[in-house]
Short mmCIF file of C-alpha atoms in Angstrom, two decimals:
data_model
loop_
_atom_site.label_atom_id
_atom_site.label_comp_id
_atom_site.label_asym_id
_atom_site.label_seq_id
_atom_site.Cartn_x
_atom_site.Cartn_y
_atom_site.Cartn_z
CA UNK A 1 73.98 84.53 91.05
CA UNK A 2 71.89 87.04 92.72
CA UNK A 3 69.04 88.97 90.92
CA UNK A 4 67.65 92.63 91.70
CA UNK A 5 64.38 93.98 90.71
CA UNK A 6 63.85 97.61 90.58
CA UNK A 7 60.24 98.80 90.35
CA UNK A 8 58.71 102.05 89.24
CA UNK A 9 61.57 103.41 87.10
CA UNK A 10 60.57 106.29 85.21
CA UNK A 11 60.02 105.56 81.62
CA UNK A 12 62.38 108.35 80.45
CA UNK A 13 65.09 106.55 82.37
CA UNK A 14 64.46 103.10 80.98
CA UNK A 15 64.60 104.69 77.69
CA UNK A 16 67.72 106.46 78.25
CA UNK A 17 69.18 103.08 79.39
CA UNK A 18 68.13 101.39 76.60
CA UNK A 19 69.68 103.92 74.25
CA UNK A 20 72.91 103.71 76.08
CA UNK A 21 72.83 99.89 75.76
CA UNK A 22 72.22 100.23 71.97
CA UNK A 23 75.22 102.70 71.62
CA UNK A 24 77.46 99.98 73.49
CA UNK A 25 76.19 97.21 71.30
CA UNK A 26 74.87 95.48 74.20
CA UNK A 27 71.46 94.32 75.69
CA UNK A 28 69.87 96.30 78.54
CA UNK A 29 70.56 93.59 80.91
CA UNK A 30 74.19 93.58 80.07
CA UNK A 31 74.30 97.61 80.02
CA UNK A 32 72.85 97.53 83.53
CA UNK A 33 75.22 94.78 84.77
CA UNK A 34 78.06 96.79 83.68
CA UNK A 35 76.79 99.99 85.05
CA UNK A 36 76.26 98.15 88.42
CA UNK A 37 79.48 96.29 88.60
CA UNK A 38 81.45 99.56 87.58
CA UNK A 39 79.49 101.44 90.48
CA UNK A 40 80.43 98.83 92.93
CA UNK A 41 84.15 98.51 91.94
CA UNK A 42 84.59 102.47 91.92
CA UNK A 43 83.43 102.61 95.34
CA UNK A 44 85.76 99.66 96.51
CA UNK A 45 88.74 101.20 94.70
CA UNK A 46 87.99 104.70 96.09
CA UNK A 47 87.79 103.04 99.55
CA UNK A 48 90.99 101.25 98.97
CA UNK A 49 92.77 104.30 97.83
CA UNK A 50 91.66 106.33 100.93
CA UNK A 51 92.72 103.74 103.16
CA UNK A 52 96.38 103.38 101.52
CA UNK A 53 96.55 107.26 101.56
CA UNK A 54 95.62 107.49 105.24
CA UNK A 55 97.99 104.40 106.11
CA UNK A 56 100.86 106.44 104.51
CA UNK A 57 99.97 109.74 106.20
CA UNK A 58 99.92 107.93 109.60
CA UNK A 59 102.67 105.66 109.37
CA UNK A 60 105.14 105.93 112.23
CA UNK A 61 102.86 107.71 114.51
CA UNK A 62 101.95 106.31 117.97
CA UNK A 63 98.36 105.66 118.14
CA UNK A 64 96.36 104.91 121.44
CA UNK A 65 94.43 101.70 121.40
CA UNK A 66 90.70 102.56 120.80
CA UNK A 67 89.67 99.81 123.50
CA UNK A 68 91.56 102.04 126.22
CA UNK A 69 89.59 105.16 124.89
CA UNK A 70 86.25 103.45 125.05
CA UNK A 71 86.71 101.98 128.54
CA UNK A 72 88.02 105.87 129.55
CA UNK A 73 84.81 107.14 128.27
CA UNK A 74 82.61 104.53 129.83
CA UNK A 75 83.99 105.44 133.22
CA UNK A 76 82.98 109.05 132.82
#
């Protein structure tokens, strides 16, 4: 597994994170891991949701091949 080192965190931030970990009955490391996993997953979920909405919205439409558009633009 990868490791991440974050330098120069404000002491107040660390204190709040420790408090949050204590409230959840976890170590600081476990709390930080949970926060990071949730943040990474929510972004992925949001991106997937947006992609699905766009696919539904654009379903059935004819689209120009982007390679054709790029080639036309280069000829200008």
